[in-house]
Coordinates of C-alpha atoms in Angstrom, one line a residue:
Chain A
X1 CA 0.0 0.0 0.0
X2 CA 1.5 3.4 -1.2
X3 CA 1.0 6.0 1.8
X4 CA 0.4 9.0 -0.5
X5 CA -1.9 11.3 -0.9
X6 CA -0.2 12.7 -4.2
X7 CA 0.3 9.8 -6.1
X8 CA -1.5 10.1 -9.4
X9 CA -4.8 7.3 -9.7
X10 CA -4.6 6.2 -6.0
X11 CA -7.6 6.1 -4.8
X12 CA -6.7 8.1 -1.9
X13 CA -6.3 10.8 -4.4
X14 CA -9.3 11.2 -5.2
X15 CA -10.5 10.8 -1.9
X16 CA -8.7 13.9 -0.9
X17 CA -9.2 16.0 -4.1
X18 CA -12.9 15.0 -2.6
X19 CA -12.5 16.2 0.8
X20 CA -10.2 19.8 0.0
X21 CA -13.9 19.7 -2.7
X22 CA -15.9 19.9 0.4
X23 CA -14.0 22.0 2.6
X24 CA -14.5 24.8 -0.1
X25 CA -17.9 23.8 -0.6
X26 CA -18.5 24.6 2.6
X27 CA -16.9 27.5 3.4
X28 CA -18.3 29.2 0.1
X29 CA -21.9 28.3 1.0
X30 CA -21.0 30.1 4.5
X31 CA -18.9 33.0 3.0
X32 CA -20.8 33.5 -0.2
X33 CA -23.6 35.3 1.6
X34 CA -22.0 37.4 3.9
X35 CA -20.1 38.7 1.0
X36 CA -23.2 39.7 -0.9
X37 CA -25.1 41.1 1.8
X38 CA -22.5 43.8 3.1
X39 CA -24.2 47.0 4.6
X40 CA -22.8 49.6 2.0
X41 CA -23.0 47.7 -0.8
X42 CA -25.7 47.1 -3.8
X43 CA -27.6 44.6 -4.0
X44 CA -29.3 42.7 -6.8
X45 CA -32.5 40.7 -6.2
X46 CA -30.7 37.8 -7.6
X47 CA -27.7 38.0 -5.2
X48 CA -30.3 38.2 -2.7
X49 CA -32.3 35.6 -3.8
X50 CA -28.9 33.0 -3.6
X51 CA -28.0 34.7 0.1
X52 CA -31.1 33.5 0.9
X53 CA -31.1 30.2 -0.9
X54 CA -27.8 29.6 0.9
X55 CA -28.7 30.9 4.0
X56 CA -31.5 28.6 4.2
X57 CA -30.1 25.7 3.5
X58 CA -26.4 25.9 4.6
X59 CA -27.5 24.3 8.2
X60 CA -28.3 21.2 6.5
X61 CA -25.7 21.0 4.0
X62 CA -23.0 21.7 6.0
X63 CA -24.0 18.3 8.5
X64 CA -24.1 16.6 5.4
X65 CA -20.8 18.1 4.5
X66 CA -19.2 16.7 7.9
X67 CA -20.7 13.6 7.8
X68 CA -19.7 12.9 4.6
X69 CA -16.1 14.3 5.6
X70 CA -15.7 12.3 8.5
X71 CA -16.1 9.7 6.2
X72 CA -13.5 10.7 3.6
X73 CA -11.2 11.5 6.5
X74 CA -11.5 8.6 8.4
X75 CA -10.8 6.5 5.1
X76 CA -7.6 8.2 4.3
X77 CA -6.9 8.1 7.8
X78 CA -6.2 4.4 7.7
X79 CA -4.6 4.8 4.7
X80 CA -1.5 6.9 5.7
X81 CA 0.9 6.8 8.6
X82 CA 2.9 9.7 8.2
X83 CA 2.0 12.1 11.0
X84 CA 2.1 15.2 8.7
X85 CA -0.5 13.4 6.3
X86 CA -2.8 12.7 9.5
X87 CA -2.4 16.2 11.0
X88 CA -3.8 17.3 7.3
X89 CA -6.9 15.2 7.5
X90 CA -7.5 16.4 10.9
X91 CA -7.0 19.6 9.8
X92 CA -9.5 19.1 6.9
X93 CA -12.5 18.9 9.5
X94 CA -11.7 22.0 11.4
X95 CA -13.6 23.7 8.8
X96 CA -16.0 21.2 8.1
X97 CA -17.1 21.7 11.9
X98 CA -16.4 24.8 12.5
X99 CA -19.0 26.0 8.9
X100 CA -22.0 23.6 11.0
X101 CA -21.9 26.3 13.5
X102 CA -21.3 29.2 11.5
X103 CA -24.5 28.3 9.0
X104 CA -26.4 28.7 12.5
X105 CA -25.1 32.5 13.1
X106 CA -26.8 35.4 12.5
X107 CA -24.0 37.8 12.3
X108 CA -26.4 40.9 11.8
X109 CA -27.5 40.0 15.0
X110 CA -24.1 40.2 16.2
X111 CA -23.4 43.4 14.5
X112 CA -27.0 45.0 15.6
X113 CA -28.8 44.2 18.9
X114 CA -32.3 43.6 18.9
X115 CA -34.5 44.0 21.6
X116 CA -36.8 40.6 21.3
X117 CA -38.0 41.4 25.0
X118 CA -39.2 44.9 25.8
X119 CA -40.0 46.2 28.8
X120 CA -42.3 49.5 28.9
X121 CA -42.3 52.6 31.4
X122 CA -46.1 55.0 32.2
X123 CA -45.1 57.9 30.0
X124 CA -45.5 59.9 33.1
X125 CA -42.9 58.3 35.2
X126 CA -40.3 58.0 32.2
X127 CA -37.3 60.2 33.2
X128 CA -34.9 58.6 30.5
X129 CA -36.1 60.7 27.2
X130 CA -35.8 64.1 27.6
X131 CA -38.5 66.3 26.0
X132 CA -36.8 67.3 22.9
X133 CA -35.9 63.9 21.4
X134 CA -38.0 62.6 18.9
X135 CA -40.3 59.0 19.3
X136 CA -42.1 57.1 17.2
X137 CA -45.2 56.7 18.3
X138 CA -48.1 54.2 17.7
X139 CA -51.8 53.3 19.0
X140 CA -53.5 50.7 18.3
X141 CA -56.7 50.8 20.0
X142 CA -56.1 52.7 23.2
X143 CA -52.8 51.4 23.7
X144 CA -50.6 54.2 22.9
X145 CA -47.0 53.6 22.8
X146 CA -43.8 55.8 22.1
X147 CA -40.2 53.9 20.9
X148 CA -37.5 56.4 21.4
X149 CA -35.8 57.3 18.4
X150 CA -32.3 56.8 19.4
X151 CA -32.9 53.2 21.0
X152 CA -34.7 51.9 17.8
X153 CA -31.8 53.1 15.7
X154 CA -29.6 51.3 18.2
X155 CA -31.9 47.7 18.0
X156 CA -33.6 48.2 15.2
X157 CA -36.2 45.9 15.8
X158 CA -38.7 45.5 18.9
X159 CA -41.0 43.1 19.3
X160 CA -44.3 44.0 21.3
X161 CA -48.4 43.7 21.4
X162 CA -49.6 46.8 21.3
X163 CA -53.6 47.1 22.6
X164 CA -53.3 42.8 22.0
X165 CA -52.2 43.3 18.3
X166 CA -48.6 42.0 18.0
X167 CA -46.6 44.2 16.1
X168 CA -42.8 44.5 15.0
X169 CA -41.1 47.9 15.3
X170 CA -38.5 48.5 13.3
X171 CA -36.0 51.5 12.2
Chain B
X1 CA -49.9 37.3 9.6
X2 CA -53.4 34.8 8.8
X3 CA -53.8 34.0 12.2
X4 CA -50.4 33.5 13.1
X5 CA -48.2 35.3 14.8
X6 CA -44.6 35.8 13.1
X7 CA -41.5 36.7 15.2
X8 CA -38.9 38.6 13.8
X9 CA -35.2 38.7 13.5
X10 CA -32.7 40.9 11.4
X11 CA -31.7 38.1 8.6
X12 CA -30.0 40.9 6.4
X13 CA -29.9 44.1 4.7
X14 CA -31.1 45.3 1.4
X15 CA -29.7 48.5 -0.5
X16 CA -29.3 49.9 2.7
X17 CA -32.7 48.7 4.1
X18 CA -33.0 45.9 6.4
X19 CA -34.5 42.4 6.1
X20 CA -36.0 40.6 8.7
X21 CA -36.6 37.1 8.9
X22 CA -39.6 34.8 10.7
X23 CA -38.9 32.3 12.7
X24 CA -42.0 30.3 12.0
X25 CA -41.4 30.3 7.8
X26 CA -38.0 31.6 7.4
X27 CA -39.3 34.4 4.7
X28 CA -37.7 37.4 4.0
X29 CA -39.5 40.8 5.0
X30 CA -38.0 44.1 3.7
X31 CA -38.2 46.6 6.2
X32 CA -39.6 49.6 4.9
X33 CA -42.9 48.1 3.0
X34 CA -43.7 44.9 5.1
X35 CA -43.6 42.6 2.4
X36 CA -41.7 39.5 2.2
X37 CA -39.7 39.2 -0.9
X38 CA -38.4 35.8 -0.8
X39 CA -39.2 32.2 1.1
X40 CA -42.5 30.6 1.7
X41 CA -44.7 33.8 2.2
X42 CA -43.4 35.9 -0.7
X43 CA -46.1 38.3 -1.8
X44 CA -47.6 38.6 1.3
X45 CA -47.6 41.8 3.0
X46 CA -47.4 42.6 7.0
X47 CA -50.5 45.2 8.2
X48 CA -48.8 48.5 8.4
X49 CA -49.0 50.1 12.1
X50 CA -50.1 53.8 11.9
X51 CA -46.9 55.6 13.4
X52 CA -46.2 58.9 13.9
X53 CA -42.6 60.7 14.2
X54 CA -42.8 63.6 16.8
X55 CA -40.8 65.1 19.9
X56 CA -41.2 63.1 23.2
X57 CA -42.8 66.2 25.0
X58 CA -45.9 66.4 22.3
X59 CA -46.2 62.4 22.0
X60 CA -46.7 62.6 26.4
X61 CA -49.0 65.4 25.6
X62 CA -51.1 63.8 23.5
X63 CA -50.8 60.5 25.3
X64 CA -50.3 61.2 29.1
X65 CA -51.9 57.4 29.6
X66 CA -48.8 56.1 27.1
X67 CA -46.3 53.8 27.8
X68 CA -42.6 54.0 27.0
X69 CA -40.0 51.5 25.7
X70 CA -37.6 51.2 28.4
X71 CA -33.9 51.6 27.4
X72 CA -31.9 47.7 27.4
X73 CA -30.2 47.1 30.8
X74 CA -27.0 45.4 29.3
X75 CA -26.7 49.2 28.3
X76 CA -23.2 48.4 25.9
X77 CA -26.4 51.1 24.0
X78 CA -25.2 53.8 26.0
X79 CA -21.8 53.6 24.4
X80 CA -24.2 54.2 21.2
X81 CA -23.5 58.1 20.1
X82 CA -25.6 60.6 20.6
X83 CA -24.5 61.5 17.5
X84 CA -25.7 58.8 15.9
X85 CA -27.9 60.5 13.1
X86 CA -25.4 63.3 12.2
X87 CA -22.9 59.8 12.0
X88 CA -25.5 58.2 10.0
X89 CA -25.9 61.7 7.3
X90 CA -22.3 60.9 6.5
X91 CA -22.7 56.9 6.0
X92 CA -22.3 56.1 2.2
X93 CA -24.8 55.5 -0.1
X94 CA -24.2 52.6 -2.6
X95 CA -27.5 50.9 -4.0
X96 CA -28.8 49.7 -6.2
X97 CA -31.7 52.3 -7.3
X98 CA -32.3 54.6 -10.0
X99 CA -29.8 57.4 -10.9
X100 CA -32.3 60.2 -9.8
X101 CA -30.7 64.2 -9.4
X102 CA -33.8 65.6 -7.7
X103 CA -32.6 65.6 -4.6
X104 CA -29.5 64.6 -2.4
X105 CA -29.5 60.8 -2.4
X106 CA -29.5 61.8 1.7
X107 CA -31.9 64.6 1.4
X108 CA -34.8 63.3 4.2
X109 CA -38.0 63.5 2.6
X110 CA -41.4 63.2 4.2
X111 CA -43.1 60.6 1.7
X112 CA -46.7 60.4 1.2
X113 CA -49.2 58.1 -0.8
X114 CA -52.6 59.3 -1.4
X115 CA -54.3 56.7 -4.2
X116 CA -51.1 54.9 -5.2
X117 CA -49.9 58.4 -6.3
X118 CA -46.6 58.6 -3.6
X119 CA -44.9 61.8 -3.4
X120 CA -41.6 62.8 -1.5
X121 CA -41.8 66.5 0.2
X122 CA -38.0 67.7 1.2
X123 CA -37.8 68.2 5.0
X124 CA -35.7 70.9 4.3
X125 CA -38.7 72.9 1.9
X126 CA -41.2 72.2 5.0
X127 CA -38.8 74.2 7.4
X128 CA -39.1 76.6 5.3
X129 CA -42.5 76.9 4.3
X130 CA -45.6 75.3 6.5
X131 CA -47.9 74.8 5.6
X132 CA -47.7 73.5 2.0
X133 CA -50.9 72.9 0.2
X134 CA -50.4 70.6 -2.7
X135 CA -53.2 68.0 -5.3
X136 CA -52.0 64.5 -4.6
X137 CA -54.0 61.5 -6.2
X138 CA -56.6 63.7 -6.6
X139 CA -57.1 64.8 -3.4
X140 CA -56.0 68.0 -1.6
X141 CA -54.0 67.6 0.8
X142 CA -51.9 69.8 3.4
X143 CA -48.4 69.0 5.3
X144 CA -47.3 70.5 8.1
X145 CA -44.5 71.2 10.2
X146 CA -43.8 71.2 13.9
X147 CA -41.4 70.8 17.1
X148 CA -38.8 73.2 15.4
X149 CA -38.6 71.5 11.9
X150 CA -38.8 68.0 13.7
X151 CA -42.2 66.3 13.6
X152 CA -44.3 66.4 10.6
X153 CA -48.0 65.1 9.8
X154 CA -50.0 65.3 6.5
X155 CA -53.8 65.8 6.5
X156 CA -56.8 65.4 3.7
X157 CA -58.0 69.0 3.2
X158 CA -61.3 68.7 2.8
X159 CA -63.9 69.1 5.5
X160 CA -67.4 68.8 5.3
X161 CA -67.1 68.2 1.5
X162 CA -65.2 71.9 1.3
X163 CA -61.5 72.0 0.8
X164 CA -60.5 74.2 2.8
X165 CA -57.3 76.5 2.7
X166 CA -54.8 76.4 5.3
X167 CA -52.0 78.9 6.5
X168 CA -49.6 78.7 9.3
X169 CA -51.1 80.3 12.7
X170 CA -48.0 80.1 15.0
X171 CA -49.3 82.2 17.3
X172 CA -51.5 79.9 17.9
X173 CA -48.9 77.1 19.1
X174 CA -46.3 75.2 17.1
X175 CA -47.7 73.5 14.2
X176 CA -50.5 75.6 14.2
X177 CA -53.0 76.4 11.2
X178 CA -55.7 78.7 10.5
X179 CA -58.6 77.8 7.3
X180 CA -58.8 80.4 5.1
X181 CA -62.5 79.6 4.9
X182 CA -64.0 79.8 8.2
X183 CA -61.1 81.6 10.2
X184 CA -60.9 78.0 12.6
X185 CA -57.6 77.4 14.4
X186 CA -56.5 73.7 14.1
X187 CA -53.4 72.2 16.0
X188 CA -50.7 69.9 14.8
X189 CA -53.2 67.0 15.5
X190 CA -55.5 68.0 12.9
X191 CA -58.3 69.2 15.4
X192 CA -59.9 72.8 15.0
X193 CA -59.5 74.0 18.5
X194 CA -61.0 77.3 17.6
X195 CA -63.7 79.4 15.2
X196 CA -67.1 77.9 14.2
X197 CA -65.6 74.2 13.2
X198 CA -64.1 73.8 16.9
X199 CA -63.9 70.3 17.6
X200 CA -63.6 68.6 13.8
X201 CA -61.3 66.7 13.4
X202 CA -59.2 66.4 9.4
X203 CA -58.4 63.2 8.3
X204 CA -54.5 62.0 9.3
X205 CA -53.0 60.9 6.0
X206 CA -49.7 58.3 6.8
X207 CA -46.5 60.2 6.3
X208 CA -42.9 58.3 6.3
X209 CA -40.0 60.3 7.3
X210 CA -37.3 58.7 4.8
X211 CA -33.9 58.9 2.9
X212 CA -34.4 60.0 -0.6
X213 CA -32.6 57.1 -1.6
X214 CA -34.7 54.7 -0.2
X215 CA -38.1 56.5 -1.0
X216 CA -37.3 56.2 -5.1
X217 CA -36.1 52.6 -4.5
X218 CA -39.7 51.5 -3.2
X219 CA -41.8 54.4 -5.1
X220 CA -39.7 54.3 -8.5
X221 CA -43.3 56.3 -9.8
X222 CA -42.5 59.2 -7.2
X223 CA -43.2 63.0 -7.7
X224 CA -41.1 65.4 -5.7
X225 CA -42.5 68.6 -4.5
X226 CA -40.0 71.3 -5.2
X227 CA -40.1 75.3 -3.7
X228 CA -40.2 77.7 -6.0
X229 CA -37.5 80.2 -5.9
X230 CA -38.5 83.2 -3.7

């Protein structure tokens, strides 16, 4: 048995063209829409149509992608003994792991902060908005509610039921 | 959203405007209109909330039984500048929209719709004239301005079948206008609060304070209302 990974028609060529095949597979499904959806950049409808193709179904590609790398990896594993070689193959499934919890991130969620649990103040004991700054304000029914400008710009999204309507705030 | 409650999450942004996301379908909502462009609900569209853009010190005086959004406790927000919409005037604007020189692609623009017919009044042209009378969708309408240039609501003009014609009566309190017609006072809420129609009320048109960019993206049909030189 050859220990290569190099040698031309082994099969554990091809087993490891296969696996560097997934690694990029994987990290372009991750990557690829976070590169199209940058804040101060165009978007097309089609990019955003792929981002969210990919974002919907990188979580279960990318288990697929590990399972099916383990695989690979754990063939080629028995077929080499170099140390080197075997610290590669481990290597391999770093990112194969590491792109099952990334599909699971919302990095705008990182990079904003929104405020899925509100809490609400009387408007006449509220001493934290001073009279000058501006709210939006809503009423639904006779539930009237203000969301001060500057902390919507800050989250960007609230999430509340206003006079038992639930509504989504968002700036 | 038919019967079901959606809850939301920031999944992305959009030429500058942001997408949300549901949990319950994974669809894509753009911001500004409520509608989700992409997944399982695409073409549906989220029941717009009424909401109104003024100082804090009008909203408690028109709503003294109100509630309040209480600031995050974490608080890394009050590290957030107080700067943050001069900040923002300066961002950069890169989109994908049409190539439009009617106005700064920053210019904030008080948008309004009357009969699918959406027009985009320059903040800047209300701070300097208020109120402006304009034919929109073939209404007549009237915008107005308030809280130093800050807060600004749009009403139908006509009242009682008679369009009435409005000027500003600042002595009368900010935001202020007096009918041409009948002499009645109305405040900034669009009730006369003086003169023989005391106590009518003009019907609140839905006004968005927006970027001009953003307002052309989603109303590529929209007129602009431009001052005459004077």
């Amino acid at each position: 048995m050859p220990e290569s990974l190099s040698t031309k028609g082994s099969p554990s060529t091809l087993l490891a063209v296969l696996l560097a095949l997934l690694v990029l597979s994987v990290m372009v499904v991750v990557l690829l829409p976070v590169w199209l959806i940058q804040p101060f950049k165009p978007q097309s409808s089609g990019a955003l149509a792929w981002s969210f193709w990919l974002r919907r179904w990188s979580p279960m590609f990318t288990i697929g992608a590990l399972l099916a790398g383990g695989v690979l990896a754990g063939v080629l594993w028995q077929g080499v003994r170099s140390p080197w070689r075997k610290a590669l193959i481990a290597c391999a499934l770093f990112p194969l792991v590491l792109s099952v919890w990334a599909s699971r991130q919302n990095h705008f969620e990182w990079m904003f902060a929104p405020l899925p649990n509100s809490s609400f103040e009387r408007a006449v004991r509220t001493d934290f908005v001073s009279p000058s700054d501006l709210v939006l304000g809503i009423k639904v029914k006779e539930d009237a509610v203000a969301f001060p400008v500057r902390q919507v710009a800050y989250h960007h999204l609230v999430q509340d039921d206003a006079g038992g309507v639930p509504i989504v705030a968002t700036f | 959203m038919k019967g079901r409650v959606l809850h939301f999450h920031l999944a992305g942004i959009n030429n500058q405007n942001f997408l949300m996301q549901d949990e319950e379908t994974g669809s894509w909502w753009q911001q500004v209109s409520g509608l989700a462009i992409l997944g399982p609900l695409k073409g549906d569209s989220l029941t717009r909330v009424f909401h109104d853009e003024v100082t804090f010190a009008r909203w408690r005086k028109e709503n003294p039984g109100g509630r309040v959004l209480r600031p995050a406790a974490d608080s890394a927000w009050k590290t957030f500048s107080a700067n943050w919409e001069e900040e923002t005037a300066h961002l950069p604007v890169r989109v994908n929209g049409p190539a439009d020189g009617a106005l700064a692609e920053r210019a904030v623009i008080v948008g309004v719709v009357v009969a699918g017919h959406a027009k985009a009044y320059p903040v800047a042209a209300l701070q300097r004239q208020s109120p402006i009378m304009d034919r929109l969708g073939g209404r007549t309408i009237v915008l107005v301005e308030s809280d130093s240039g800050r807060a600004f609501r749009a009403f139908d003009a006509t009242q009682n079948g008679a369009t009435l014609e409005f000027f500003q009566a600042a002595d009368s309190g900010s935001g202020s206008m007096r009918d041409a017609t009948t002499g009645s006072v109305w405040d900034f809420s669009g009730v006369a609060v003086g003169g023989p129609l005391r106590g009518q009320r003009l019907t609140r048109l839905y006004v968005l304070k927006d970027y001009w960019f953003d307002w052309k993206i989603y109303h590529p049909e929209t007129a602009v209302y431009l001052l005459g030189p004077r």
